[in-house]
């Protein structure tokens, strides 16, 4: 029997834990790193992560620790599953502890505020590694459904296809079907921008605007994602795949999506502060609407839905006013 692949998952939130289960079910030996020692102890003693996936029994070949060195030791893959805006600081701390040659895998769907960098760019910048050592897992993967072992497909992207294939093998289970991809830019943008569009659709749902509005926002949201992605060198076809359309549809349809729910609360009339107070987990689009807009402006790309979301979330623009402005933009052809 071959030795199991060792994987460190840095982050014991909903997706870190659920993806850790996938890896463990695929036969890997998984160590989750938790910020709080108490949570690591609870996971090990009860086999449940009560804070993020209550009621889900975790596999035996998955354990947790609050000691980053212990988690990272000898890891063939180092999976990063923390909020995007905290990646730079945490990775810099973990740098001396990384196993030599480990592949750094981003589960994060965001763009860094200030630098407007994608997560793989932040990883390369901090860890001083080449693109062949950085991979991304993305797609329609709502954590609670994956943790219930409900079927899902995903994309594992790396500039080096052989690395993507290794990671694919490490996370392939009867219920989780990963496809390989080399378009890292397209995959990451699909994931980051769908959170912003998920907020927009949530706002529309909260306002009771109906399914035509939802279909229009999803489609025009995908159009502006592809417009930015193409300028940044992504393959436009990536956006009709799992990392684009697939994730957008799952996020915009599901009450399990934190971004969608956050938007719905805003659309129903909650203030930003009230909405933040009732949101227990990471809704990346709230911060990334600003950084995605920043990235678009740096490249002269028009992203009206992202701009509308940023106006509502960060400038306190009332959703009805934002809607009127979005609908009264000058008429144009669908494709340019
Ligand atoms: N939950 C989901 O369904 C999916 C989430 N993602 C992405 O995965 C990433 C992580 O999200 P979730 O696990 O869902 O979030 P979460 O909110 O459930 O968990 C976040 C984890 O990061 C830790 N954390 C929070 N702030 C931190 C900091 N400053 N430093 C270090 N650790 C910190 C928390 O303790 C927790 O363990 C996000 O970028 C999200 O967009 C991607 C696919 C699915
Ligand atoms: O990325 C996700 C599904 O693929 C999870 O979406 P939320 O972060 O909005 O919950």
XYZ file of C-alpha atoms and ligand atoms in Angstrom:
390
model
C 0.000 0.000 0.000
C 1.373 3.467 -0.874
C 1.890 6.102 1.855
C -1.073 8.500 2.036
C -0.534 12.033 0.719
C -0.062 14.445 3.627
C -2.110 17.633 3.414
C -2.219 20.665 5.706
C -5.436 22.684 5.605
C -4.839 26.103 7.117
C -8.246 27.258 8.359
C -10.935 25.265 10.196
C -13.897 27.324 8.945
C -16.717 25.920 6.811
C -14.831 25.363 3.590
C -11.478 24.393 5.108
C -13.238 21.695 7.153
C -15.478 20.488 4.305
C -12.622 20.354 1.799
C -10.514 18.612 4.453
C -13.239 15.948 4.561
C -13.048 15.564 0.776
C -9.274 15.099 0.938
C -9.609 12.608 3.795
C -12.331 10.686 1.937
C -9.972 10.576 -1.068
C -7.386 8.848 1.149
C -5.145 11.744 2.217
C -3.869 12.207 5.761
C -5.240 15.628 6.643
C -4.290 18.044 9.421
C -6.488 21.094 9.892
C -4.951 24.173 11.477
C -7.344 26.051 13.769
C -6.691 29.521 15.170
C -8.294 28.565 18.475
C -6.764 25.632 20.426
C -10.201 24.965 21.944
C -11.703 24.294 18.499
C -8.824 21.964 17.564
C -9.392 20.018 20.793
C -13.142 19.783 20.207
C -12.626 18.549 16.627
C -10.220 15.845 17.821
C -12.278 14.712 20.790
C -15.791 14.838 19.267
C -15.010 14.417 15.507
C -17.317 17.386 14.874
C -16.637 21.065 14.094
C -19.597 22.520 16.019
C -18.852 26.141 15.110
C -18.889 25.720 11.329
C -20.351 22.319 10.386
C -22.546 21.262 13.324
C -23.873 17.710 13.130
C -21.342 16.543 10.527
C -19.155 13.604 11.558
C -15.572 14.090 10.415
C -13.470 11.239 8.946
C -10.909 9.498 11.154
C -7.948 10.417 8.941
C -8.566 14.120 9.592
C -7.297 15.750 12.758
C -6.882 19.314 13.960
C -4.165 21.298 15.711
C -3.603 24.903 16.695
C 0.126 24.443 16.113
C 0.910 25.662 12.575
C 4.309 23.904 12.539
C 2.646 20.580 13.312
C 0.037 21.065 10.587
C 2.546 22.130 7.935
C 5.207 19.467 8.608
C 5.902 17.277 5.530
C 2.747 18.476 3.762
C 2.751 17.740 0.039
C -0.132 20.206 -0.356
C -0.669 23.261 1.863
C -4.274 24.334 1.472
C -5.081 27.935 2.419
C -8.659 28.364 3.670
C -8.831 31.663 5.536
C -10.441 34.985 4.544
C -8.688 36.590 1.550
C -7.848 39.804 3.358
C -5.907 37.925 6.052
C -3.832 35.751 3.685
C -0.754 37.976 3.347
C -0.225 38.375 7.078
C -0.811 34.694 7.913
C 1.254 33.280 5.070
C 4.189 35.512 6.002
C 4.047 34.002 9.505
C 3.887 30.422 8.195
C 6.649 30.874 5.608
C 9.547 29.485 7.702
C 7.399 26.446 8.560
C 6.384 25.388 5.028
C 7.520 21.922 3.911
C 10.138 22.145 1.140
C 8.494 21.827 -2.292
C 4.939 21.949 -0.899
C 2.281 23.072 -3.385
C 0.292 26.026 -2.034
C -3.414 25.615 -2.793
C -5.848 28.514 -2.548
C -9.491 27.856 -1.677
C -10.089 31.591 -1.291
C -12.398 33.624 -3.518
C -11.334 37.227 -3.156
C -9.092 40.038 -4.388
C -6.760 41.795 -1.951
C -7.723 45.333 -0.928
C -5.039 47.901 -1.747
C -2.932 45.768 -4.097
C -5.890 44.454 -6.170
C -3.995 41.138 -6.358
C -5.624 37.763 -6.862
C -4.898 35.184 -4.138
C -2.373 33.225 -6.247
C -0.524 36.494 -6.875
C -0.403 37.210 -3.138
C 0.918 33.669 -2.536
C 3.646 34.029 -5.188
C 4.543 37.449 -3.814
C 4.802 36.372 -0.173
C 6.232 32.863 -0.602
C 8.510 33.804 -3.528
C 7.493 30.679 -5.443
C 6.763 30.194 -9.137
C 3.310 29.603 -10.656
C 4.051 25.845 -10.816
C 3.894 25.734 -6.992
C 0.526 27.482 -6.676
C -2.886 25.943 -7.377
C -6.506 26.986 -6.965
C -9.619 24.937 -6.167
C -12.878 26.583 -7.171
C -16.367 25.965 -8.588
C -19.920 25.493 -7.270
C -18.953 24.122 -3.857
C -21.246 25.307 -1.084
C -19.506 23.911 1.997
C -22.554 22.473 3.748
C -23.604 20.490 0.662
C -20.079 19.139 0.135
C -19.877 18.231 3.839
C -23.146 16.289 3.418
C -21.372 14.429 0.581
C -23.882 15.725 -1.953
C -22.510 15.573 -5.518
C -20.448 18.483 -6.842
C -17.916 19.187 -9.561
C -14.968 21.544 -9.149
C -11.934 22.896 -10.956
C -8.331 22.475 -9.812
C -6.223 25.002 -11.642
C -2.465 25.329 -11.888
C -0.200 26.752 -14.583
C 1.588 23.384 -14.440
C -0.941 20.790 -15.593
C 0.955 17.915 -13.965
C 0.576 19.607 -10.564
C -3.142 20.140 -11.233
C -3.448 16.411 -12.016
C -1.714 15.467 -8.732
C -4.100 17.676 -6.793
C -7.053 16.323 -8.771
C -6.115 12.781 -7.688
C -5.754 13.928 -4.074
C -9.329 15.276 -3.881
C -11.317 13.007 -6.208
C -14.095 11.108 -4.426
C -17.376 9.475 -5.518
C -19.216 12.712 -4.609
C -16.556 15.344 -5.517
C -15.455 15.462 -9.165
C -12.561 17.839 -9.856
C -11.559 18.834 -13.407
C -8.110 20.223 -14.217
C -7.549 23.657 -15.748
C -4.491 25.796 -16.474
C -6.300 29.173 -16.675
C -5.620 30.283 -13.102
C -6.516 33.938 -13.821
C -9.960 33.029 -15.186
C -10.687 30.569 -12.380
C -9.774 33.028 -9.645
C -11.674 35.927 -11.170
C -14.745 33.754 -11.676
C -14.687 32.880 -7.967
C -14.027 36.393 -6.674
C -16.516 38.253 -8.853
C -19.344 35.734 -8.390
C -19.405 36.728 -4.711
C -20.079 40.331 -5.748
C -22.780 39.261 -8.208
C -24.186 36.991 -5.473
C -24.577 40.093 -3.307
C -26.342 41.916 -6.184
C -28.765 39.022 -6.743
C -29.366 38.768 -2.998
C -30.194 42.481 -2.852
C -32.607 42.051 -5.787
C -34.217 39.025 -4.089
C -34.552 40.960 -0.837
C -36.255 43.783 -2.735
C -38.621 41.269 -4.361
C -37.547 42.135 -7.902
C -38.350 38.699 -9.348
C -36.670 36.061 -11.467
C -36.234 38.141 -14.619
C -34.059 40.495 -12.570
C -32.126 37.507 -11.215
C -31.534 36.053 -14.697
C -30.484 39.460 -15.995
C -28.056 40.085 -13.125
C -26.475 36.627 -13.440
C -25.990 37.041 -17.188
C -24.784 40.640 -17.158
C -22.654 39.808 -14.104
C -20.965 37.044 -16.044
C -20.478 39.447 -18.962
C -18.631 41.965 -16.790
C -16.568 39.184 -15.168
C -15.495 37.945 -18.605
C -14.768 41.522 -19.758
C -12.320 42.036 -16.892
C -10.908 38.514 -17.171
C -10.199 38.803 -20.882
C -8.285 42.054 -20.349
C -6.231 40.296 -17.639
C -5.360 37.415 -19.979
C -7.964 34.806 -19.002
C -9.535 32.505 -21.579
C -13.125 33.779 -22.070
C -14.367 30.156 -22.235
C -13.353 29.626 -18.595
C -16.276 31.859 -17.598
C -18.816 29.473 -19.112
C -17.302 26.639 -17.042
C -17.591 25.561 -13.405
C -15.429 28.423 -12.100
C -17.647 30.976 -13.861
C -21.240 30.122 -14.686
C -21.312 27.037 -12.416
C -20.326 28.891 -9.267
C -22.417 31.926 -10.147
C -25.589 29.846 -10.520
C -24.984 27.947 -7.245
C -24.234 31.118 -5.292
C -27.085 33.155 -6.740
C -29.672 30.384 -6.182
C -28.784 29.208 -2.708
C -29.792 30.400 0.750
C -26.599 28.615 1.913
C -24.468 31.279 0.198
C -23.272 33.844 2.724
C -22.916 36.492 0.002
C -26.420 35.875 -1.321
C -27.861 35.974 2.196
C -25.898 39.121 3.064
C -27.373 40.822 -0.039
C -30.889 39.607 0.743
C -30.695 41.193 4.189
C -29.564 44.490 2.673
C -32.326 44.307 0.051
C -34.906 43.766 2.791
C -33.825 47.028 4.365
C -31.279 46.032 7.037
C -28.441 48.496 7.466
C -24.879 47.433 6.714
C -24.083 47.317 10.434
C -27.156 45.177 11.188
C -26.283 42.829 8.327
C -22.666 42.450 9.464
C -23.893 41.748 13.003
C -26.040 38.782 11.863
C -23.375 37.355 9.498
C -21.223 34.821 11.353
C -19.058 33.634 8.475
C -16.960 35.181 5.731
C -18.890 36.963 2.942
C -15.925 37.806 0.701
C -17.863 39.981 -1.758
C -18.394 42.657 0.892
C -14.703 43.600 0.751
C -13.926 42.282 -2.716
C -16.529 44.507 -4.419
C -14.097 47.349 -3.682
C -10.927 45.533 -4.748
C -12.532 44.091 -7.898
C -13.712 47.595 -8.815
C -10.207 48.910 -8.151
C -8.757 46.215 -10.440
C -11.304 47.030 -13.159
C -10.573 50.755 -12.979
C -6.806 50.120 -13.193
C -7.493 48.341 -16.486
C -10.207 50.699 -17.786
C -12.922 48.026 -17.638
C -16.564 48.973 -17.052
C -18.230 46.850 -14.309
C -21.593 48.493 -13.594
C -23.026 45.769 -11.342
C -19.872 45.639 -9.216
C -19.940 49.437 -9.015
C -23.591 49.352 -7.935
C -22.863 46.794 -5.193
C -19.892 48.843 -3.946
C -22.141 51.946 -3.879
C -24.780 50.166 -1.766
C -22.332 48.404 0.559
C -19.685 51.070 1.049
C -21.364 54.396 0.276
C -24.702 53.648 1.880
C -26.578 54.193 -1.397
C -30.200 53.039 -0.986
C -30.848 49.948 -3.156
C -33.856 51.629 -4.887
C -31.676 54.558 -5.957
C -28.901 52.207 -7.114
C -31.434 50.161 -9.115
C -32.776 53.275 -10.854
C -29.221 54.328 -11.791
C -28.326 50.856 -13.101
C -31.478 50.645 -15.241
C -31.093 54.147 -16.676
C -27.569 53.659 -18.044
C -27.290 54.519 -21.738
C -28.660 51.883 -24.156
C -26.076 49.689 -25.898
C -25.654 46.442 -27.864
C -25.540 43.269 -25.742
C -22.101 42.279 -27.048
C -19.295 44.756 -27.621
N -17.937 28.205 2.650
C -18.016 27.898 1.378
O -19.036 27.330 0.943
C -16.902 28.216 0.446
C -15.940 29.152 0.760
N -14.946 29.443 -0.127
C -13.915 30.425 0.188
O -13.080 29.884 1.205
C -12.497 30.949 1.964
C -12.709 30.644 3.444
O -14.098 30.666 3.647
P -14.872 29.834 4.749
O -14.120 28.674 5.226
O -16.196 29.585 4.189
O -14.971 30.961 5.874
P -15.402 30.825 7.390
O -15.825 32.162 7.821
O -16.336 29.683 7.538
O -14.019 30.416 8.106
C -12.901 31.240 8.056
C -11.762 30.589 8.819
O -10.657 31.494 8.829
C -10.317 31.819 10.186
N -9.941 33.226 10.226
C -10.758 34.301 10.240
N -10.027 35.429 10.287
C -8.739 35.043 10.311
C -7.502 35.727 10.390
N -7.464 37.063 10.449
N -6.373 35.009 10.406
C -6.402 33.659 10.345
N -7.532 32.953 10.278
C -8.675 33.629 10.268
C -11.546 31.502 11.011
O -11.176 31.224 12.341
C -12.093 30.289 10.272
O -11.403 29.125 10.653
C -13.192 32.241 1.489
O -12.340 32.908 0.616
C -14.432 31.743 0.749
O -14.818 32.613 -0.292
C -14.846 28.801 -1.325
C -15.750 27.840 -1.671
C -16.852 27.463 -0.825
O -18.113 29.925 -2.959
C -19.104 29.394 -2.542
C -19.819 28.345 -3.298
O -19.065 27.881 -4.378
C -19.675 29.795 -1.248
O -20.362 30.970 -1.403
P -20.530 31.966 -0.170
O -19.137 32.373 0.213
O -21.369 33.080 -0.692
O -21.202 31.187 0.915
